[in-house]
mmCIF file of C-alpha atoms in Angstrom:
data_model
loop_
_atom_site.group_PDB
_atom_site.id
_atom_site.type_symbol
_atom_site.label_atom_id
_atom_site.label_comp_id
_atom_site.label_asym_id
_atom_site.label_seq_id
_atom_site.Cartn_x
_atom_site.Cartn_y
_atom_site.Cartn_z
ATOM 1 C CA UNK A 1 124.693 117.426 86.290
ATOM 2 C CA UNK A 2 127.450 119.504 84.688
ATOM 3 C CA UNK A 3 126.098 123.015 84.862
ATOM 4 C CA UNK A 4 127.591 126.312 85.953
ATOM 5 C CA UNK A 5 125.588 126.510 89.138
ATOM 6 C CA UNK A 6 124.919 129.594 91.218
ATOM 7 C CA UNK A 7 126.038 129.550 94.849
ATOM 8 C CA UNK A 8 122.528 128.926 96.146
ATOM 9 C CA UNK A 9 122.106 125.974 93.776
ATOM 10 C CA UNK A 10 125.434 124.517 94.880
ATOM 11 C CA UNK A 11 124.441 124.821 98.541
ATOM 12 C CA UNK A 12 121.114 123.084 97.927
ATOM 13 C CA UNK A 13 122.838 120.345 95.934
ATOM 14 C CA UNK A 14 125.341 119.751 98.737
ATOM 15 C CA UNK A 15 122.661 119.779 101.440
ATOM 16 C CA UNK A 16 120.466 117.366 99.492
ATOM 17 C CA UNK A 17 123.423 115.001 99.151
ATOM 18 C CA UNK A 18 124.200 115.242 102.862
ATOM 19 C CA UNK A 19 120.588 114.674 103.953
ATOM 20 C CA UNK A 20 120.090 111.736 101.587
ATOM 21 C CA UNK A 21 123.403 110.227 102.624
ATOM 22 C CA UNK A 22 122.523 110.435 106.313
ATOM 23 C CA UNK A 23 119.143 108.823 105.685
ATOM 24 C CA UNK A 24 120.758 106.074 103.617
ATOM 25 C CA UNK A 25 123.109 105.263 106.503
ATOM 26 C CA UNK A 26 120.126 105.047 108.840
ATOM 27 C CA UNK A 27 118.409 102.607 106.487
ATOM 28 C CA UNK A 28 116.254 103.096 103.413
ATOM 29 C CA UNK A 29 112.806 101.515 103.083
ATOM 30 C CA UNK A 30 112.394 97.946 101.945
ATOM 31 C CA UNK A 31 109.827 96.547 99.527
ATOM 32 C CA UNK A 32 106.965 99.086 99.280
ATOM 33 C CA UNK A 33 107.552 100.095 102.908
ATOM 34 C CA UNK A 34 105.050 102.947 103.302
ATOM 35 C CA UNK A 35 105.645 103.662 107.031
ATOM 36 C CA UNK A 36 109.408 103.896 106.561
ATOM 37 C CA UNK A 37 109.022 106.060 103.455
ATOM 38 C CA UNK A 38 106.688 108.385 105.359
ATOM 39 C CA UNK A 39 109.194 108.618 108.216
ATOM 40 C CA UNK A 40 112.051 109.437 105.840
ATOM 41 C CA UNK A 41 110.032 112.199 104.183
ATOM 42 C CA UNK A 42 109.333 113.666 107.609
ATOM 43 C CA UNK A 43 113.101 114.064 108.073
ATOM 44 C CA UNK A 44 114.063 114.959 104.505
ATOM 45 C CA UNK A 45 111.450 117.606 103.648
ATOM 46 C CA UNK A 46 112.173 120.169 106.428
ATOM 47 C CA UNK A 47 115.895 120.087 105.689
ATOM 48 C CA UNK A 48 115.367 120.619 101.972
ATOM 49 C CA UNK A 49 112.857 123.410 102.581
ATOM 50 C CA UNK A 50 115.330 125.181 104.867
ATOM 51 C CA UNK A 51 117.983 124.882 102.133
ATOM 52 C CA UNK A 52 115.717 126.496 99.515
ATOM 53 C CA UNK A 53 114.193 123.505 97.709
ATOM 54 C CA UNK A 54 110.743 125.090 97.446
ATOM 55 C CA UNK A 55 111.943 128.400 95.976
ATOM 56 C CA UNK A 56 109.290 129.212 93.383
ATOM 57 C CA UNK A 57 107.649 125.800 93.790
ATOM 58 C CA UNK A 58 105.057 126.851 96.371
ATOM 59 C CA UNK A 59 104.692 130.326 94.877
ATOM 60 C CA UNK A 60 101.134 130.821 93.592
ATOM 61 C CA UNK A 61 102.168 133.410 91.021
ATOM 62 C CA UNK A 62 101.790 131.960 87.532
ATOM 63 C CA UNK A 63 104.462 134.397 86.339
ATOM 64 C CA UNK A 64 107.166 132.276 88.005
ATOM 65 C CA UNK A 65 106.478 128.751 86.733
ATOM 66 C CA UNK A 66 110.151 127.848 86.292
ATOM 67 C CA UNK A 67 111.659 129.510 89.376
ATOM 68 C CA UNK A 68 114.062 127.173 91.162
ATOM 69 C CA UNK A 69 113.711 124.361 88.595
ATOM 70 C CA UNK A 70 117.464 123.897 88.093
ATOM 71 C CA UNK A 71 118.162 123.914 91.828
ATOM 72 C CA UNK A 72 115.529 121.220 92.421
ATOM 73 C CA UNK A 73 116.877 119.179 89.521
ATOM 74 C CA UNK A 74 120.441 119.032 90.867
ATOM 75 C CA UNK A 75 119.152 118.394 94.398
ATOM 76 C CA UNK A 76 116.869 115.666 93.088
ATOM 77 C CA UNK A 77 119.755 114.026 91.271
ATOM 78 C CA UNK A 78 121.737 113.852 94.522
ATOM 79 C CA UNK A 79 118.831 112.105 96.248
ATOM 80 C CA UNK A 80 118.085 109.796 93.303
ATOM 81 C CA UNK A 81 121.751 108.672 93.193
ATOM 82 C CA UNK A 82 121.265 107.200 96.663
ATOM 83 C CA UNK A 83 117.635 106.135 96.361
ATOM 84 C CA UNK A 84 115.588 106.689 93.194
ATOM 85 C CA UNK A 85 112.464 105.597 95.062
ATOM 86 C CA UNK A 86 113.000 108.149 97.844
ATOM 87 C CA UNK A 87 113.386 110.939 95.293
ATOM 88 C CA UNK A 88 110.177 109.951 93.495
ATOM 89 C CA UNK A 89 108.361 109.888 96.840
ATOM 90 C CA UNK A 90 109.666 113.387 97.616
ATOM 91 C CA UNK A 91 108.642 114.621 94.178
ATOM 92 C CA UNK A 92 105.131 113.175 94.503
ATOM 93 C CA UNK A 93 104.837 114.960 97.848
ATOM 94 C CA UNK A 94 106.370 118.406 97.172
ATOM 95 C CA UNK A 95 106.957 118.805 93.428
ATOM 96 C CA UNK A 96 103.525 117.564 92.367
ATOM 97 C CA UNK A 97 101.098 117.703 95.284
ATOM 98 C CA UNK A 98 102.553 120.830 96.910
ATOM 99 C CA UNK A 99 102.888 122.666 93.614
ATOM 100 C CA UNK A 100 99.272 121.973 92.609
ATOM 101 C CA UNK A 101 97.922 123.080 95.994
ATOM 102 C CA UNK A 102 99.999 126.275 95.840
ATOM 103 C CA UNK A 103 98.853 127.036 92.329
ATOM 104 C CA UNK A 104 95.126 126.382 92.557
ATOM 105 C CA UNK A 105 94.105 127.015 96.172
ATOM 106 C CA UNK A 106 94.028 130.350 97.981
ATOM 107 C CA UNK A 107 94.039 131.892 101.452
ATOM 108 C CA UNK A 108 93.511 129.714 104.510
ATOM 109 C CA UNK A 109 92.572 126.689 102.408
ATOM 110 C CA UNK A 110 96.037 126.881 100.880
ATOM 111 C CA UNK A 111 98.105 127.683 103.951
ATOM 112 C CA UNK A 112 96.496 125.059 106.200
ATOM 113 C CA UNK A 113 97.980 122.451 103.875
ATOM 114 C CA UNK A 114 101.262 123.982 102.722
ATOM 115 C CA UNK A 115 102.559 124.883 106.194
ATOM 116 C CA UNK A 116 102.446 121.324 107.608
ATOM 117 C CA UNK A 117 103.513 119.905 104.242
ATOM 118 C CA UNK A 118 106.685 122.018 104.205
ATOM 119 C CA UNK A 119 107.361 121.002 107.815
ATOM 120 C CA UNK A 120 107.165 117.315 106.925
ATOM 121 C CA UNK A 121 104.188 116.812 109.237
ATOM 122 C CA UNK A 122 101.881 115.619 106.482
ATOM 123 C CA UNK A 123 102.445 114.035 103.076
ATOM 124 C CA UNK A 124 100.383 114.293 99.925
ATOM 125 C CA UNK A 125 100.110 112.661 96.527
ATOM 126 C CA UNK A 126 98.345 113.265 93.216
ATOM 127 C CA UNK A 127 95.795 110.825 91.799
ATOM 128 C CA UNK A 128 96.141 111.405 88.050
ATOM 129 C CA UNK A 129 95.779 108.154 86.153
ATOM 130 C CA UNK A 130 92.496 106.376 85.530
ATOM 131 C CA UNK A 131 93.160 103.684 82.943
ATOM 132 C CA UNK A 132 96.917 103.149 82.624
ATOM 133 C CA UNK A 133 100.316 104.200 83.874
ATOM 134 C CA UNK A 134 100.780 106.568 80.950
ATOM 135 C CA UNK A 135 98.756 109.657 81.774
ATOM 136 C CA UNK A 136 96.613 111.201 79.072
ATOM 137 C CA UNK A 137 94.684 114.193 80.357
ATOM 138 C CA UNK A 138 91.989 113.662 77.780
ATOM 139 C CA UNK A 139 90.983 110.441 79.503
ATOM 140 C CA UNK A 140 90.053 111.960 82.867
ATOM 141 C CA UNK A 141 86.440 110.966 83.381
ATOM 142 C CA UNK A 142 85.973 111.236 87.157
ATOM 143 C CA UNK A 143 83.104 113.680 87.694
ATOM 144 C CA UNK A 144 82.250 115.228 91.055
ATOM 145 C CA UNK A 145 78.554 115.236 91.926
ATOM 146 C CA UNK A 146 77.083 118.242 93.740
ATOM 147 C CA UNK A 147 75.553 117.652 97.159
ATOM 148 C CA UNK A 148 74.668 121.096 98.461
ATOM 149 C CA UNK A 149 77.940 122.989 98.774
ATOM 150 C CA UNK A 150 79.883 119.711 98.973
ATOM 151 C CA UNK A 151 81.020 117.363 96.238
ATOM 152 C CA UNK A 152 80.592 113.597 96.109
ATOM 153 C CA UNK A 153 83.317 111.501 94.465
ATOM 154 C CA UNK A 154 83.053 107.930 93.233
ATOM 155 C CA UNK A 155 85.514 106.277 90.894
ATOM 156 C CA UNK A 156 89.056 105.015 90.752
ATOM 157 C CA UNK A 157 92.620 106.076 90.033
ATOM 158 C CA UNK A 158 95.458 103.697 89.293
ATOM 159 C CA UNK A 159 99.209 103.716 89.939
ATOM 160 C CA UNK A 160 99.086 106.538 92.501
ATOM 161 C CA UNK A 161 102.648 107.162 93.662
ATOM 162 C CA UNK A 162 102.923 107.530 97.459
ATOM 163 C CA UNK A 163 99.216 106.798 98.064
ATOM 164 C CA UNK A 164 99.928 104.234 100.852
ATOM 165 C CA UNK A 165 102.075 106.812 102.700
ATOM 166 C CA UNK A 166 99.964 109.956 102.174
ATOM 167 C CA UNK A 167 97.583 111.894 104.387
ATOM 168 C CA UNK A 168 95.941 113.789 101.514
ATOM 169 C CA UNK A 169 95.178 112.896 97.911
ATOM 170 C CA UNK A 170 94.832 115.568 95.248
ATOM 171 C CA UNK A 171 92.322 113.935 92.907
ATOM 172 C CA UNK A 172 92.211 115.225 89.337
ATOM 173 C CA UNK A 173 88.651 115.206 88.022
ATOM 174 C CA UNK A 174 85.850 117.366 86.725
ATOM 175 C CA UNK A 175 83.411 119.628 88.520
ATOM 176 C CA UNK A 176 80.543 121.008 86.479
ATOM 177 C CA UNK A 177 82.286 119.784 83.349
ATOM 178 C CA UNK A 178 85.479 121.768 84.087
ATOM 179 C CA UNK A 179 88.839 120.476 85.209
ATOM 180 C CA UNK A 180 89.085 120.418 88.996
ATOM 181 C CA UNK A 181 91.395 119.446 91.812
ATOM 182 C CA UNK A 182 89.704 117.850 94.826
ATOM 183 C CA UNK A 183 91.563 117.201 98.075
ATOM 184 C CA UNK A 184 90.548 114.000 99.828
ATOM 185 C CA UNK A 185 91.660 112.791 103.254
ATOM 186 C CA UNK A 186 93.292 109.401 102.817
ATOM 187 C CA UNK A 187 91.671 108.045 105.953
ATOM 188 C CA UNK A 188 88.140 109.260 105.378
ATOM 189 C CA UNK A 189 85.164 107.005 104.769
ATOM 190 C CA UNK A 190 84.916 105.747 101.212
ATOM 191 C CA UNK A 191 88.650 105.854 100.429
ATOM 192 C CA UNK A 192 90.310 102.515 99.844
ATOM 193 C CA UNK A 193 94.032 102.279 99.155
ATOM 194 C CA UNK A 194 94.826 99.036 97.368
ATOM 195 C CA UNK A 195 97.793 96.758 98.066
ATOM 196 C CA UNK A 196 101.218 98.082 97.018
ATOM 197 C CA UNK A 197 102.050 97.352 93.389
ATOM 198 C CA UNK A 198 105.320 95.644 92.515
ATOM 199 C CA UNK A 199 107.546 97.747 90.261
ATOM 200 C CA UNK A 200 110.746 96.948 88.389
ATOM 201 C CA UNK A 201 113.675 98.829 89.889
ATOM 202 C CA UNK A 202 111.631 100.924 92.339
ATOM 203 C CA UNK A 203 110.501 98.228 94.753
ATOM 204 C CA UNK A 204 110.686 100.459 97.809
ATOM 205 C CA UNK A 205 108.379 103.120 96.335
ATOM 206 C CA UNK A 206 104.806 102.799 97.660
ATOM 207 C CA UNK A 207 102.432 102.790 94.661
ATOM 208 C CA UNK A 208 98.824 101.642 94.793
ATOM 209 C CA UNK A 209 95.467 101.920 93.103
ATOM 210 C CA UNK A 210 92.887 104.099 94.845
ATOM 211 C CA UNK A 211 89.143 103.498 95.004
ATOM 212 C CA UNK A 212 86.714 106.301 95.912
ATOM 213 C CA UNK A 213 83.202 105.317 96.953
ATOM 214 C CA UNK A 214 80.916 108.177 97.913
ATOM 215 C CA UNK A 215 83.706 110.399 99.312
ATOM 216 C CA UNK A 216 82.428 113.755 100.526
ATOM 217 C CA UNK A 217 84.635 116.785 99.757
ATOM 218 C CA UNK A 218 83.900 120.191 101.303
ATOM 219 C CA UNK A 219 83.945 123.412 99.249
ATOM 220 C CA UNK A 220 87.278 124.558 100.759
ATOM 221 C CA UNK A 221 88.897 121.452 99.287
ATOM 222 C CA UNK A 222 87.704 121.942 95.704
ATOM 223 C CA UNK A 223 89.541 124.130 93.160
ATOM 224 C CA UNK A 224 88.405 124.814 89.607
ATOM 225 C CA UNK A 225 91.528 124.479 87.495
ATOM 226 C CA UNK A 226 90.260 124.539 83.924
ATOM 227 C CA UNK A 227 91.157 122.447 80.931
ATOM 228 C CA UNK A 228 94.913 122.970 81.341
ATOM 229 C CA UNK A 229 95.192 121.113 84.661
ATOM 230 C CA UNK A 230 95.869 117.704 83.130
ATOM 231 C CA UNK A 231 98.588 119.024 80.802
ATOM 232 C CA UNK A 232 100.256 120.936 83.641
ATOM 233 C CA UNK A 233 100.314 117.844 85.820
ATOM 234 C CA UNK A 234 101.767 115.701 83.051
ATOM 235 C CA UNK A 235 104.467 118.309 82.285
ATOM 236 C CA UNK A 236 105.559 118.451 85.917
ATOM 237 C CA UNK A 237 105.496 114.660 86.117
ATOM 238 C CA UNK A 238 107.803 114.419 83.082
ATOM 239 C CA UNK A 239 110.313 116.787 84.693
ATOM 240 C CA UNK A 240 110.354 114.632 87.829
ATOM 241 C CA UNK A 241 110.915 111.447 85.840
ATOM 242 C CA UNK A 242 113.756 113.048 83.877
ATOM 243 C CA UNK A 243 115.484 114.112 87.102
ATOM 244 C CA UNK A 244 115.117 110.613 88.546
ATOM 245 C CA UNK A 245 116.584 109.146 85.347
ATOM 246 C CA UNK A 246 119.662 111.378 85.567
ATOM 247 C CA UNK A 247 120.222 110.260 89.157
ATOM 248 C CA UNK A 248 119.887 106.598 88.181
ATOM 249 C CA UNK A 249 122.332 107.033 85.277
ATOM 250 C CA UNK A 250 124.861 108.759 87.533
ATOM 251 C CA UNK A 251 124.506 105.967 90.066
ATOM 252 C CA UNK A 252 125.100 103.355 87.357
ATOM 253 C CA UNK A 253 128.092 105.289 85.990
ATOM 254 C CA UNK A 254 129.701 105.548 89.437
ATOM 255 C CA UNK A 255 129.207 101.828 90.049
ATOM 256 C CA UNK A 256 130.675 100.941 86.642
ATOM 257 C CA UNK A 257 133.694 103.175 87.237
ATOM 258 C CA UNK A 258 134.389 101.578 90.604
ATOM 259 C CA UNK A 259 134.049 98.100 89.116
ATOM 260 C CA UNK A 260 136.385 98.961 86.231
ATOM 261 C CA UNK A 261 139.028 100.426 88.549
ATOM 262 C CA UNK A 262 138.879 97.362 90.779
ATOM 263 C CA UNK A 263 139.236 95.016 87.806
ATOM 264 C CA UNK A 264 142.175 96.966 86.353
ATOM 265 C CA UNK A 265 144.203 97.729 89.434
ATOM 266 C CA UNK A 266 142.918 95.409 92.113
ATOM 267 C CA UNK A 267 141.830 98.330 94.285
ATOM 268 C CA UNK A 268 139.076 100.905 94.575
ATOM 269 C CA UNK A 269 139.490 104.612 93.668
ATOM 270 C CA UNK A 270 139.605 105.484 97.368
ATOM 271 C CA UNK A 271 142.790 103.455 97.710
ATOM 272 C CA UNK A 272 144.598 105.432 95.015
ATOM 273 C CA UNK A 273 147.099 107.924 96.421
#
């Protein structure tokens, strides 16, 4: 991206490029390879956090909704140039899941998730869609049922990015008729992660449908988020997709330039004195 970047943004951009490059040399995941994707996130996330990737992102203060957005965009582009799927996995984990937890949960319930998430020890994803890949917040119908202080969830979400590689799912639904975010352990009884879905151009990104059958969620894992939750999630999702697109376009441009130089001069740009 051609911006006049601040020094901190330049450092994060450079570090993101270095980390992604090192991981690419070690081997990127193959077709919907959830274990490998999870392993890569465990290495990538701590390095990015140390370089400032989560500046403003995991800040619960609503007064700073756009803090660090540019820095994450240029860092995301560097990762997406090497692996669009790896960037989308990172974004599902930190930019969407982490941001929602930071915004809507408080105290120990918040920190017991964000600390291991930022250390790359756990991964999370957001279960938004119910009927199609294009998210429309008005179509969220999943309703939590009260069982004492707990909530009972039954229903389904489709096209959940990173679901096969996640430890926690942030399920968007309703509680008492209001928008809510419910955190569900991926391995708990009643959660079924479907087979990885095949995608055009992002074959290494683990995406799957999720089925919830009588999943019990404790009160510490439920946050009332109001009617604006769906719109907020969709807005953040659009920003992620735009960043991934810029990385893909830059990757295509670089490949075209190399091919053109080879065709014209019989050598690559690196061979030019």
